[in-house]
Amino acid sequence: MFNKILYDFILKDFNVDSQTAQLTNPILDFLEGSVTSALGHVNKYAAYAASAFSKLSGCLKKGKGSQKSKGKGSDKPKGGKGGAGGGGKLPKFTEPDEEVKNAGERILEEWPAVIDAEMARVNFRLELIFMAAKRKIGAYLGNSTDFFDGLYDEIVQKYNNEVESINKACEFFARAVEAEIRIQPLLQFRGDTFYIDPYSLLFPDPLPEPEPPLTEKNYAAIFKITELNVLVDIFFDVAPDGTMPERTFLYIIQDAICLNAEDGKKPMVPPLWKKLTSKQVEQMMQEIFGNVEFVNWKDFVVLSMDVPFPTETELMDVRSEFRSHDPDDIETVKDYQFNGITFWFEKDTDPDDNEEQLRLALIKDLLFRLYKINDDTLNYTAMLLAFCKDLNPVVGMAKALALSLGKLVCWDMETGNNFITDWERKRQEAEEMCMNRQIERDIATRAAESVLDQMIDETVHVCDSVVIEEIVSGEQDVSEYDQEPDITGKQEEDEEEECSLPPCGSIFSREFSNIEIGYESFDLPPLAYLLPFELIITVLTAALPWYAKVQNMGHESLRQKIEIIYESLRREEFNYSVLTHEFLNCDDFFKMLPYIAKQFTALRTEYIVETLLSDF
């Protein structure tokens, strides 16, 4: 019971947990053995003390103890070797003093308690030493275990980090191999960490990859400019001047349509064109050029560019801009001047649309290529003439005449009729003015004649007849007469000169011929209303060079046909000139020359193709 209380006290006092108390290891076993051995020695000495106490108690109990001791004649304790338990020899027993004997009973009562207390103290001390040692050993063992656990965790963590770093490095290498790229930054293993050093480069940065080149948009029925350039190469090889037989042109277009990717070349026509049959291609040529023997392939390229045709005002604006770069009026500009001019089809475009800007740049390059006269010089008049087209061929030819004349011409019948009405009104006003002026002159003449007659009568009465004869004949010198007749004769002569008038017919003719016909009415737009014959021939010769050169035996030439129409439209009241609007709107003009109407008609090749395929 005492040991249990002592054990609990030690555990509580030294804060030794039951787990530490239950630990078994060699050190604790050795320590426990030493404590057990010490307790064994204590027990031996306890037995020795009990033996001595027995002897003393015998002596103190009325001398019985001493007599028995003497009777035996031995001072060794029982147990043989070494006294109690053979542990050692007991001291010699001497007779206690009287004082001791007198206090014997009290001594006998106290001594067992003292022995028990000493035994308890020794046991407690041994147990205390044992438990303190056990606690320290347990603490050391716990610290060792914790240290080992921490060390183990660090080893495991380092191992895991190294494995993870190796996996990352392998994954990085695998991606680099799959992507076929070189590893530029330095790769490092620092301890158990894998990282990429962005500041340490194994080789310089590669040059940035260029942006992918811009390409044109693909359309179903509209030519790309690159496709037109391929066709232009072929056309230049066949007909450098732009004019070729209609059959040759037709065969080239049919071959371009039949070309496919298996031939190893890129397509030369839009995808929708490949659906056209040979018959439909012929119909398309008829729609564009009409029934002709020769065609201008440059007109086909212009129609296929998908570029809007300019209005009359836009055409004249661009012409003025070209003329500003052409001070010598030779109708040519350089390439850098051409590139600096803004065309009508560039004004309403989106500057942020790169594809659209690319197409516009390619269109300008192609136009320069079509109408250049050498590597760096362009004939801008020939280029602008190709854009003199309109849905109404009358307006298209009016654009061409305005381009050549440098001023807009009148093609509208209403405006032209207003001009005629205005001119007739002005002519009538001029004739009335002349008649009024003639009447005034007649009145003045009659008045002058009456005055002269009166003066002559007075002179006859004053002078003799000789003087009168000399005045009539005018052969005598005026100085022979009086001063008065001389002055009168001179005044008469001056008055006659002032009042003399040419015949009425000559006055009318002069008034008619001096009236400028055309541009002075404030109610009419400033247009060219009269059309010179040579202007027509100049424009048609430039627009249709082959028709101007050809001579058909037995048939009228282009010039002769135009002369017939022109002569039929002359007006006597306009000095036998031809009015522009009457010539352009003449039914015989486009009926006799239908290819001229085709030349000045604005068409869209993509619309023609779509119409042919929809009707098929």
CSV table of N, CA and C in Angstrom, one decimal, residues 106-181:
chain,number,residue,atom,x,y,z
A,106,ARG,N,10.9,1.5,26.4
A,106,ARG,CA,10.6,2.5,25.4
A,106,ARG,C,11.5,2.3,24.2
A,107,ILE,N,12.7,1.9,24.4
A,107,ILE,CA,13.6,1.6,23.2
A,107,ILE,C,13.0,0.5,22.4
A,108,LEU,N,12.5,-0.5,23.0
A,108,LEU,CA,11.9,-1.6,22.2
A,108,LEU,C,10.7,-1.1,21.4
A,109,GLU,N,10.0,-0.2,21.9
A,109,GLU,CA,8.9,0.3,21.2
A,109,GLU,C,9.3,1.3,20.0
A,110,GLU,N,10.3,2.1,20.2
A,110,GLU,CA,10.7,3.0,19.2
A,110,GLU,C,11.6,2.4,18.1
A,111,TRP,N,12.4,1.4,18.5
A,111,TRP,CA,13.3,0.9,17.5
A,111,TRP,C,12.7,0.3,16.3
A,112,PRO,N,11.7,-0.5,16.4
A,112,PRO,CA,11.0,-1.0,15.2
A,112,PRO,C,10.5,0.1,14.3
A,113,ALA,N,9.9,1.1,15.0
A,113,ALA,CA,9.4,2.2,14.2
A,113,ALA,C,10.5,2.9,13.4
A,114,VAL,N,11.7,3.1,14.1
A,114,VAL,CA,12.8,3.7,13.5
A,114,VAL,C,13.3,2.9,12.3
A,115,ILE,N,13.4,1.6,12.6
A,115,ILE,CA,13.9,0.7,11.5
A,115,ILE,C,12.9,0.8,10.3
A,116,ASP,N,11.6,0.7,10.6
A,116,ASP,CA,10.6,0.8,9.5
A,116,ASP,C,10.7,2.1,8.7
A,117,ALA,N,10.9,3.2,9.5
A,117,ALA,CA,11.0,4.5,8.9
A,117,ALA,C,12.2,4.6,8.0
A,118,GLU,N,13.3,4.1,8.5
A,118,GLU,CA,14.6,4.1,7.8
A,118,GLU,C,14.5,3.3,6.5
A,119,MET,N,13.8,2.1,6.7
A,119,MET,CA,13.6,1.3,5.5
A,119,MET,C,12.7,2.0,4.5
A,120,ALA,N,11.7,2.6,5.0
A,120,ALA,CA,10.8,3.3,4.0
A,120,ALA,C,11.6,4.5,3.4
A,121,ARG,N,12.5,5.2,4.2
A,121,ARG,CA,13.2,6.3,3.6
A,121,ARG,C,14.1,5.8,2.5
A,122,VAL,N,14.8,4.6,2.8
A,122,VAL,CA,15.8,4.1,1.8
A,122,VAL,C,15.0,3.6,0.6
A,123,ASN,N,13.9,2.9,0.8
A,123,ASN,CA,13.1,2.5,-0.4
A,123,ASN,C,12.6,3.7,-1.2
A,124,PHE,N,12.1,4.7,-0.5
A,124,PHE,CA,11.6,5.9,-1.2
A,124,PHE,C,12.8,6.5,-2.0
A,125,ARG,N,13.9,6.6,-1.3
A,125,ARG,CA,15.1,7.2,-2.0
A,125,ARG,C,15.5,6.5,-3.3
A,126,LEU,N,15.5,5.2,-3.1
A,126,LEU,CA,15.8,4.3,-4.3
A,126,LEU,C,14.8,4.5,-5.4
A,127,GLU,N,13.5,4.4,-4.9
A,127,GLU,CA,12.5,4.6,-6.0
A,127,GLU,C,12.5,6.0,-6.6
A,128,LEU,N,12.9,7.0,-5.8
A,128,LEU,CA,13.0,8.3,-6.3
A,128,LEU,C,14.1,8.4,-7.4
A,129,ILE,N,15.3,7.8,-7.0
A,129,ILE,CA,16.4,7.8,-7.9
A,129,ILE,C,16.0,7.1,-9.2
A,130,PHE,N,15.3,6.0,-9.0
A,130,PHE,CA,14.9,5.2,-10.2
A,130,PHE,C,13.9,5.9,-11.1
A,131,MET,N,12.9,6.5,-10.4
A,131,MET,CA,11.9,7.2,-11.3
A,131,MET,C,12.5,8.5,-11.9
A,132,ALA,N,13.4,9.2,-11.2
A,132,ALA,CA,14.1,10.4,-11.8
A,132,ALA,C,14.9,9.9,-13.0
A,133,ALA,N,15.7,8.9,-12.8
A,133,ALA,CA,16.5,8.4,-13.9
A,133,ALA,C,15.5,7.9,-15.1
A,134,LYS,N,14.5,7.2,-14.7
A,134,LYS,CA,13.5,6.8,-15.7
A,134,LYS,C,12.9,7.9,-16.5
A,135,ARG,N,12.6,9.0,-15.7
A,135,ARG,CA,12.0,10.2,-16.4
A,135,ARG,C,13.0,10.8,-17.3
A,136,LYS,N,14.2,11.0,-16.9
A,136,LYS,CA,15.2,11.6,-17.7
A,136,LYS,C,15.5,10.7,-19.0
A,137,ILE,N,15.5,9.4,-18.7
A,137,ILE,CA,15.7,8.6,-19.8
A,137,ILE,C,14.5,8.6,-20.8
A,138,GLY,N,13.3,8.7,-20.2
A,138,GLY,CA,12.1,8.8,-21.0
A,138,GLY,C,12.1,10.1,-21.8
A,139,ALA,N,12.5,11.2,-21.1
A,139,ALA,CA,12.6,12.5,-21.9
A,139,ALA,C,13.6,12.4,-23.0
A,140,TYR,N,14.7,11.9,-22.7
A,140,TYR,CA,15.8,11.7,-23.7
A,140,TYR,C,15.3,10.9,-24.8
A,141,LEU,N,14.6,9.8,-24.4
A,141,LEU,CA,14.1,8.9,-25.5
A,141,LEU,C,13.0,9.6,-26.3
A,142,GLY,N,12.1,10.4,-25.6
A,142,GLY,CA,11.1,11.1,-26.4
A,142,GLY,C,11.7,12.1,-27.3
A,143,ASN,N,12.7,12.9,-26.8
A,143,ASN,CA,13.4,13.8,-27.7
A,143,ASN,C,14.1,13.2,-28.8
A,144,SER,N,14.7,12.0,-28.5
A,144,SER,CA,15.3,11.3,-29.6
A,144,SER,C,14.3,10.8,-30.6
A,145,THR,N,13.1,10.3,-30.1
A,145,THR,CA,12.1,9.9,-31.0
A,145,THR,C,11.6,11.0,-31.9
A,146,ASP,N,11.3,12.2,-31.2
A,146,ASP,CA,10.8,13.3,-31.9
A,146,ASP,C,11.9,13.8,-33.0
A,147,PHE,N,13.1,13.8,-32.6
A,147,PHE,CA,14.1,14.2,-33.5
A,147,PHE,C,14.2,13.2,-34.7
A,148,PHE,N,14.1,12.0,-34.4
A,148,PHE,CA,14.1,11.0,-35.4
A,148,PHE,C,12.9,11.1,-36.3
A,149,ASP,N,11.7,11.4,-35.7
A,149,ASP,CA,10.6,11.6,-36.5
A,149,ASP,C,10.7,12.8,-37.4
A,150,GLY,N,11.2,13.9,-36.9
A,150,GLY,CA,11.4,15.1,-37.7
A,150,GLY,C,12.4,14.8,-38.8
A,151,LEU,N,13.5,14.2,-38.4
A,151,LEU,CA,14.5,13.8,-39.4
A,151,LEU,C,13.9,12.9,-40.5
A,152,TYR,N,13.1,12.0,-40.1
A,152,TYR,CA,12.5,11.1,-41.1
A,152,TYR,C,11.5,11.9,-42.0
A,153,ASP,N,10.8,12.8,-41.4
A,153,ASP,CA,9.9,13.6,-42.2
A,153,ASP,C,10.6,14.5,-43.2
A,154,GLU,N,11.8,15.1,-42.7
A,154,GLU,CA,12.6,15.9,-43.6
A,154,GLU,C,13.1,15.0,-44.8
A,155,ILE,N,13.5,13.8,-44.4
A,155,ILE,CA,14.1,13.0,-45.5
A,155,ILE,C,13.0,12.6,-46.5
A,156,VAL,N,11.8,12.3,-45.9
A,156,VAL,CA,10.7,12.0,-46.8
A,156,VAL,C,10.3,13.2,-47.7
A,157,GLN,N,10.2,14.4,-47.1
A,157,GLN,CA,9.9,15.6,-47.8
A,157,GLN,C,10.9,15.9,-48.9
A,158,LYS,N,12.2,15.8,-48.5
A,158,LYS,CA,13.3,16.0,-49.5
A,158,LYS,C,13.2,15.0,-50.6
A,159,TYR,N,12.9,13.8,-50.3
A,159,TYR,CA,12.8,12.7,-51.3
A,159,TYR,C,11.6,13.1,-52.3
A,160,ASN,N,10.5,13.4,-51.6
A,160,ASN,CA,9.3,13.8,-52.5
A,160,ASN,C,9.6,15.0,-53.4
A,161,ASN,N,10.3,16.0,-52.8
A,161,ASN,CA,10.6,17.2,-53.6
A,161,ASN,C,11.5,16.8,-54.7
A,162,GLU,N,12.5,16.0,-54.5
A,162,GLU,CA,13.4,15.6,-55.5
A,162,GLU,C,12.7,14.8,-56.6
A,163,VAL,N,11.8,13.9,-56.2
A,163,VAL,CA,11.0,13.2,-57.2
A,163,VAL,C,10.1,14.1,-58.0
A,164,GLU,N,9.5,15.1,-57.3
A,164,GLU,CA,8.6,16.0,-58.0
A,164,GLU,C,9.4,16.9,-59.0
A,165,SER,N,10.6,17.3,-58.5
A,165,SER,CA,11.5,18.1,-59.4
A,165,SER,C,11.9,17.4,-60.6
A,166,ILE,N,12.2,16.1,-60.4
A,166,ILE,CA,12.6,15.3,-61.5
A,166,ILE,C,11.5,15.1,-62.5
A,167,ASN,N,10.3,14.9,-62.0
A,167,ASN,CA,9.1,14.7,-62.8
A,167,ASN,C,8.9,16.0,-63.6
A,168,LYS,N,9.0,17.2,-63.0
A,168,LYS,CA,8.8,18.4,-63.7
A,168,LYS,C,9.9,18.6,-64.8
A,169,ALA,N,11.1,18.3,-64.5
A,169,ALA,CA,12.1,18.4,-65.5
A,169,ALA,C,11.9,17.5,-66.7
A,170,CYS,N,11.4,16.2,-66.4
A,170,CYS,CA,11.1,15.3,-67.4
A,170,CYS,C,9.9,15.8,-68.3
A,171,GLU,N,8.9,16.4,-67.6
A,171,GLU,CA,7.8,16.9,-68.4
A,171,GLU,C,8.2,18.1,-69.2
A,172,PHE,N,9.1,18.9,-68.7
A,172,PHE,CA,9.5,20.1,-69.4
A,172,PHE,C,10.3,19.6,-70.7
A,173,PHE,N,11.2,18.7,-70.5
A,173,PHE,CA,12.0,18.1,-71.6
A,173,PHE,C,11.1,17.5,-72.6
A,174,ALA,N,10.0,16.8,-72.1
A,174,ALA,CA,9.1,16.1,-73.1
A,174,ALA,C,8.4,17.1,-73.9
A,175,ARG,N,7.9,18.2,-73.3
A,175,ARG,CA,7.2,19.2,-74.1
A,175,ARG,C,8.1,19.9,-75.1
A,176,ALA,N,9.3,20.1,-74.7
A,176,ALA,CA,10.3,20.8,-75.6
A,176,ALA,C,10.6,19.9,-76.8
A,177,VAL,N,10.7,18.6,-76.5
A,177,VAL,CA,10.9,17.6,-77.6
A,177,VAL,C,9.7,17.5,-78.5
A,178,GLU,N,8.5,17.5,-77.9
A,178,GLU,CA,7.3,17.4,-78.8
A,178,GLU,C,7.1,18.6,-79.6
A,179,ALA,N,7.4,19.8,-79.0
A,179,ALA,CA,7.3,21.0,-79.8
A,179,ALA,C,8.4,21.4,-80.7
A,180,GLU,N,9.5,20.6,-80.6
A,180,GLU,CA,10.7,20.8,-81.4
A,180,GLU,C,11.3,22.2,-81.2
A,181,ILE,N,11.4,22.6,-80.0
A,181,ILE,CA,12.0,23.8,-79.7
A,181,ILE,C,13.2,23.7,-78.8
